[in-house]
Coordinates of C-alpha atoms and ligand atoms in Angstrom, one line a residue:
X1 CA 280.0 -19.8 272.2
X2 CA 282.0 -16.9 273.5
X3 CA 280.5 -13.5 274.2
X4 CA 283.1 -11.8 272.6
X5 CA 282.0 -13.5 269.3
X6 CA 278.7 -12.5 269.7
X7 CA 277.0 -12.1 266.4
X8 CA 275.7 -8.4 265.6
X9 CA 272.6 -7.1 267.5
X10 CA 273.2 -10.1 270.8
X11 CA 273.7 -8.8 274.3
X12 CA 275.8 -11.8 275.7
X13 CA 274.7 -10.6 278.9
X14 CA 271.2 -10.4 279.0
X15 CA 269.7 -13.9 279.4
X16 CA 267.6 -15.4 276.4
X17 CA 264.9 -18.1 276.3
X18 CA 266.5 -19.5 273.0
X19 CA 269.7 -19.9 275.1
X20 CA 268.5 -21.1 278.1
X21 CA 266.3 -23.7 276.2
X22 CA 269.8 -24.5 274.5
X23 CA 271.3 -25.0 277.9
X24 CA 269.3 -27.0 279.4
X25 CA 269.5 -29.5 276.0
X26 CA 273.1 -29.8 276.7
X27 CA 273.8 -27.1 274.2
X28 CA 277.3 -25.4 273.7
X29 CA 275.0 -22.1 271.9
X30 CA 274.9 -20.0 275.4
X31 CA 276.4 -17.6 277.3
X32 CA 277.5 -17.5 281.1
X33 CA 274.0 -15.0 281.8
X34 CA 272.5 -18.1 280.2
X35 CA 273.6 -21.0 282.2
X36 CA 273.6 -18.7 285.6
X37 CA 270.0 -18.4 285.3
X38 CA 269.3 -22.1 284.3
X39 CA 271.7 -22.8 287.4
X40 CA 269.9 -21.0 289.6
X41 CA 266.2 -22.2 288.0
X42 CA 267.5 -25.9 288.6
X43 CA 268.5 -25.5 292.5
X44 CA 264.7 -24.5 292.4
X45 CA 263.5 -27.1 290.1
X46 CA 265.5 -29.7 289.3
X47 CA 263.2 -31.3 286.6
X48 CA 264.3 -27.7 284.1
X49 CA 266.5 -29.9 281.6
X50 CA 264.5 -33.1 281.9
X51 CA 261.3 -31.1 280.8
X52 CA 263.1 -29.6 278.0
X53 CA 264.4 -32.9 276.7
X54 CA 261.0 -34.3 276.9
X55 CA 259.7 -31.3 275.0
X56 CA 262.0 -32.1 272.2
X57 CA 261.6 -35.6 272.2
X58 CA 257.4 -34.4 271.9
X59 CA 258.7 -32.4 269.1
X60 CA 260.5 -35.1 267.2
X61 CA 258.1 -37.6 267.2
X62 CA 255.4 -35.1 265.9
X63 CA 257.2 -34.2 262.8
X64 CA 257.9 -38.1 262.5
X65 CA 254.1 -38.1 262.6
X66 CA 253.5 -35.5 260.3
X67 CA 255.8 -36.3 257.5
X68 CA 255.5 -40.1 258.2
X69 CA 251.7 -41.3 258.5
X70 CA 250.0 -37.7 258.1
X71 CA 251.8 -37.7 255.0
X72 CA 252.8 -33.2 255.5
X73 CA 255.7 -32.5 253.1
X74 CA 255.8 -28.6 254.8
X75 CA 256.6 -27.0 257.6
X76 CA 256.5 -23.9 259.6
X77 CA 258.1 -23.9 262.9
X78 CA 257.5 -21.1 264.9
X79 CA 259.7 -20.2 267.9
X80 CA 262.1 -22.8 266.9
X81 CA 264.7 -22.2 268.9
X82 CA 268.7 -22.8 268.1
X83 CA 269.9 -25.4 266.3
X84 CA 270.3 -28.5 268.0
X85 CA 270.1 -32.2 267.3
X86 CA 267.0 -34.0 265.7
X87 CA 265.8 -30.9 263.8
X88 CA 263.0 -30.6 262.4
X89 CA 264.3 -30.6 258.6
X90 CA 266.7 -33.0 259.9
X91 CA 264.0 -35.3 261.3
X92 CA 260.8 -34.6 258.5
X93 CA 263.9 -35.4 255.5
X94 CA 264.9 -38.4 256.8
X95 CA 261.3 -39.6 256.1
X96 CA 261.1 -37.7 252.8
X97 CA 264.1 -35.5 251.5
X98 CA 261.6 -32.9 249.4
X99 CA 260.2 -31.6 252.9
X100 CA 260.5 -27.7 252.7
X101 CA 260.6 -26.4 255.9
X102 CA 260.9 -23.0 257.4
X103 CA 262.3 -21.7 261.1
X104 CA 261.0 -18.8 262.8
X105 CA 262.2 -17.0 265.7
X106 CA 262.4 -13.5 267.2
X107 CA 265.3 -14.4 268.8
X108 CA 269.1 -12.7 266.6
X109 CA 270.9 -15.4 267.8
X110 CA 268.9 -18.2 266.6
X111 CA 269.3 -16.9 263.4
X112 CA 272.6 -16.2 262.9
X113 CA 273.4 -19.5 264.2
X114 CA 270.4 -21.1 262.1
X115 CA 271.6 -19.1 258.4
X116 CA 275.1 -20.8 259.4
X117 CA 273.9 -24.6 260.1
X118 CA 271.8 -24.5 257.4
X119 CA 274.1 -23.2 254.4
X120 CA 273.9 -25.8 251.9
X121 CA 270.4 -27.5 253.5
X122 CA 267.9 -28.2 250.9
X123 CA 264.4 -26.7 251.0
X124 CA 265.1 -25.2 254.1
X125 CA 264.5 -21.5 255.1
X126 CA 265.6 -19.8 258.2
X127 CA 264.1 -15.7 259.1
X128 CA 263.8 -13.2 262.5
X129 CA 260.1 -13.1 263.3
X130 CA 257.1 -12.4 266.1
X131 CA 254.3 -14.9 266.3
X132 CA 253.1 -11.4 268.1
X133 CA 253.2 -9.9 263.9
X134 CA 252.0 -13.5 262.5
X135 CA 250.7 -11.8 259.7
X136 CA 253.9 -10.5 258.5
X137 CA 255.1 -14.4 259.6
X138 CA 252.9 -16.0 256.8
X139 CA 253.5 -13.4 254.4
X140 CA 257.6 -14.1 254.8
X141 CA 256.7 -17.9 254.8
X142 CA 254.4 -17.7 251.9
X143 CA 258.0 -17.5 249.5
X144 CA 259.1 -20.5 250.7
X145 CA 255.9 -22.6 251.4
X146 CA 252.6 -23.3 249.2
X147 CA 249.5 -22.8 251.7
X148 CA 247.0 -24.4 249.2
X149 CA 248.8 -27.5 250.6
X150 CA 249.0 -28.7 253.8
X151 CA 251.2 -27.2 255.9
X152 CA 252.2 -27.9 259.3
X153 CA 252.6 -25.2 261.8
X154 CA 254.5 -26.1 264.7
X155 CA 254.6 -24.3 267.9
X156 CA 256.2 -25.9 270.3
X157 CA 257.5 -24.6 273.4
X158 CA 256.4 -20.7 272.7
X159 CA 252.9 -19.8 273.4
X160 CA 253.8 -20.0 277.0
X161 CA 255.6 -16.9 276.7
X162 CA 252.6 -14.9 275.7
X163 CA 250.5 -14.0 278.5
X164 CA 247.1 -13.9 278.7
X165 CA 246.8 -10.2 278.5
X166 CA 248.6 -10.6 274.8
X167 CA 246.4 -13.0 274.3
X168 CA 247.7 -15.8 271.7
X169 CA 244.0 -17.2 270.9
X170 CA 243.7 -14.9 267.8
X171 CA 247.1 -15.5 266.4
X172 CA 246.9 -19.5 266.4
X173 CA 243.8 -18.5 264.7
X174 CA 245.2 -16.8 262.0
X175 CA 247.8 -19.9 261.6
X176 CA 245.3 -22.2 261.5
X177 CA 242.8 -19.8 258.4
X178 CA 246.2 -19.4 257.0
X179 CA 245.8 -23.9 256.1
X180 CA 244.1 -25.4 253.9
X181 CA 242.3 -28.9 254.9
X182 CA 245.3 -31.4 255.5
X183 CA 247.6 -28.6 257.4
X184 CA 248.0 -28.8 261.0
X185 CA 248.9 -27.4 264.3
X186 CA 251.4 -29.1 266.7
X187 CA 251.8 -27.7 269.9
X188 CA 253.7 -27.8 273.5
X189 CA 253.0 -25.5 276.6
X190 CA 254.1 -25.9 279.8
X191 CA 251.6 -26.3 282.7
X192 CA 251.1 -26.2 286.4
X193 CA 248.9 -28.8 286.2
X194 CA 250.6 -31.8 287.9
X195 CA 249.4 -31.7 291.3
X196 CA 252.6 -29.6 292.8
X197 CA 253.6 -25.8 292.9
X198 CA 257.0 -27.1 291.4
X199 CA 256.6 -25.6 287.9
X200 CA 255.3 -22.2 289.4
X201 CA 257.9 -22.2 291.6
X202 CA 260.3 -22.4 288.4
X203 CA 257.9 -20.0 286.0
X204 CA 257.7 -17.0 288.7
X205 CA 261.9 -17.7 289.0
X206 CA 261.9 -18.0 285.7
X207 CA 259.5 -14.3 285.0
X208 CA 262.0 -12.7 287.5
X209 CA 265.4 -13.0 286.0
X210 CA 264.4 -13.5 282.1
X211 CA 263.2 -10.8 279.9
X212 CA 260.0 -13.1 278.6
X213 CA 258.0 -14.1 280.7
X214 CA 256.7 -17.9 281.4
X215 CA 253.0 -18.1 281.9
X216 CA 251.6 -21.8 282.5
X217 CA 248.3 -23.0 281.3
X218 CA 246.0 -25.5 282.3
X219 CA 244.5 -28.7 280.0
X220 CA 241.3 -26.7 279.6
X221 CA 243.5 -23.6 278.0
X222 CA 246.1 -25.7 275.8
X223 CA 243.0 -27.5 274.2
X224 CA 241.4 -24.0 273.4
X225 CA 244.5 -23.2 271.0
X226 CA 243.3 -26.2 268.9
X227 CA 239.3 -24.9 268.4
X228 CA 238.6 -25.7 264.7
X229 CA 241.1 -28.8 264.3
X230 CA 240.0 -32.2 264.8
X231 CA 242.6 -33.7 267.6
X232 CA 244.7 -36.4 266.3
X233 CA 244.8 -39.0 268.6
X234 CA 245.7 -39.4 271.6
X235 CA 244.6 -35.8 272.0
X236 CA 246.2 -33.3 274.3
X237 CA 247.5 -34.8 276.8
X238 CA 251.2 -34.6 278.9
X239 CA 254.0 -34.6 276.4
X240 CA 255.6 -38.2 277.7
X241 CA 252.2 -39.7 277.0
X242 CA 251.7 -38.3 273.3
X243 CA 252.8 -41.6 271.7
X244 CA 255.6 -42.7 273.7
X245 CA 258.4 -44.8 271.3
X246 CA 257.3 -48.2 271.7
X247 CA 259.1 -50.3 274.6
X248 CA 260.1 -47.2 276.5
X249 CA 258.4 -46.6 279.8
X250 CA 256.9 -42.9 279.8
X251 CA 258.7 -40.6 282.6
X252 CA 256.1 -39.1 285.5
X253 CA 254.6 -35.6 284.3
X254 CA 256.1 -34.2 287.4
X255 CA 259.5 -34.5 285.6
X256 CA 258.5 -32.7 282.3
X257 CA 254.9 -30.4 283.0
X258 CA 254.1 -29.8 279.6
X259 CA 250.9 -30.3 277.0
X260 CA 251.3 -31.4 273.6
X261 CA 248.9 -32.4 270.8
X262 CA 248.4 -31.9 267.2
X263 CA 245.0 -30.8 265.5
X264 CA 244.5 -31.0 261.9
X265 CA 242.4 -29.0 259.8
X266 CA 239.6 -31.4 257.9
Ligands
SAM1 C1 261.7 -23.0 274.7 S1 262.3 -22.6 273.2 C2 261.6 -23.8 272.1 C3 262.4 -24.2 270.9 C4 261.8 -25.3 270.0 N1 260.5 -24.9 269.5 C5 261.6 -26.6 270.8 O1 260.5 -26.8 271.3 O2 262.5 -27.4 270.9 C6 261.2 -21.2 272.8 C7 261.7 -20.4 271.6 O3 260.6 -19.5 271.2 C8 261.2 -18.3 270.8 N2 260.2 -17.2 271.0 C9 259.7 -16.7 272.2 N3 258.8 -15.8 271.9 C10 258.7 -15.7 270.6 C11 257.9 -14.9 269.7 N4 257.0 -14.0 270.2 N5 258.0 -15.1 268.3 C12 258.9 -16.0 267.9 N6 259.7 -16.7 268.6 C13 259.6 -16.6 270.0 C14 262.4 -18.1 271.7 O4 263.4 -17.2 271.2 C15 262.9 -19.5 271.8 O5 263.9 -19.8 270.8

């Protein structure tokens, strides 16, 4: 991506979280303000791409959950970041090609690059949105996606970027009265918690240069997000350790400090 093709509305030079994230996937949707702030976020933690691979790899074997042995045919992912590989249509229509599902981000970038990859995508909807205004969020998904059914809401990777003073509780808990019994919540959120100032190290680097800022949460927190859902097993726990693919040896938390679990609605 050059910055001299940047779509309508994008500063190329003021560093994103969408673009970062994209970065450190091995994306090419960046710019150089992007990449010189992962650089410099990876000289102080070097673990910055490995946790967002892991996070993905969380993500994708949720949705396989979801749409495979939960049996969810919808989707709302909130905070969904720029397109990249193993989407989430990508990956809930491979297990059943009528999954509707809808991307949300406050980021311009991700949708302009979202309404391009998805032209021609089935049962796929992409808009600009706040989880901060998740009213007006549901109200835009509501056209694409029938809450009497379950839905899945997926929020992975984003409530860390609310801090506690904006306090997320209350808008998870509008998400979750928004389902009806069968929806769920899926969620990542990066921690502190693994025995190492490492990931503050990164989160106050991170806060510094980055116009959001990155504000960790313990087990104790995370698990609050899922009051009213009955945790679908193994719980909330590290995101390498949420059912690892069979055969494959689970990397150490230090490498990727994020929670994930999934609560459903009974
Ligand atoms: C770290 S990326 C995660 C992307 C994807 N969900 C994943 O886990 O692979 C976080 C995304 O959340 C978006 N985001 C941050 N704050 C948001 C908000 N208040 N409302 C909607 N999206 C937000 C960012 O623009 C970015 O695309």
């Amino acid at each position: 991506m050059t910055e001299a093709t940047a779509p309508k509305g994008v500063d190329p030079t003021v560093p994103s979280p969408a673009r970062i994230y994209d970065a450190m996937l091995g994306g090419k949707d960046n710019y150089e303000s992007d990449r010189r702030v992962l650089g410099l976020l990876s000289d102080l933690y070097p673990h910055a791409a490995t946790t967002a691979r892991e996070n993905r790899a969380w993500l994708g074997r949720a949705v396989r959950y979801l749409a495979g042995e939960a049996g969810v045919r919808q989707f709302l992912d909130i905070g969904a970041g720029l397109p990249t590989q193993e989407n989430v249509h990508q990956v809930a229509q491979a297990v059943d090609p009528s999954c509707r599902v809808v991307y949300v981000d406050n980021d311009p970038v991700v949708l302009a690059h979202g309404q391009a990859l998805l032209a021609g995508s089935q049962n796929v909807a992409v808009f600009e949105g706040d989880l901060a205004d998740v009213d007006a969020v549901l109200e835009r998904a509501r056209e694409t996606l029938d809450f009497t059914r379950p839905v899945a809401v997926l929020l992975s990777a984003v409530l860390h970027f609310f801090t506690d003073d904006q306090d997320p509780y209350p808008l998870v808990g509008r998400l979750r009265d928004a389902l009806s019994p069968g929806g769920h919540i899926a969620l990542s959120h990066g921690t502190g918690d693994i025995g190492s100032d490492d990931s503050k190290t990164f989160t106050d680097a991170y806060s510094q240069r980055v116009s959001s800022s990155l504000f960790l949460r313990d087990h104790a927190q995370v698990a609050a997000f899922f009051d009213g859902l009955e945790p679908v097993e193994p719980g909330i726990v590290h995101a390498v350790h949420w059912r690892p693919e069979p055969g494959t040896e689970p990397r150490p938390v230090e490498e990727a400090p994020v929670y994930a679990g999934i609560g459903r609605l009974v």
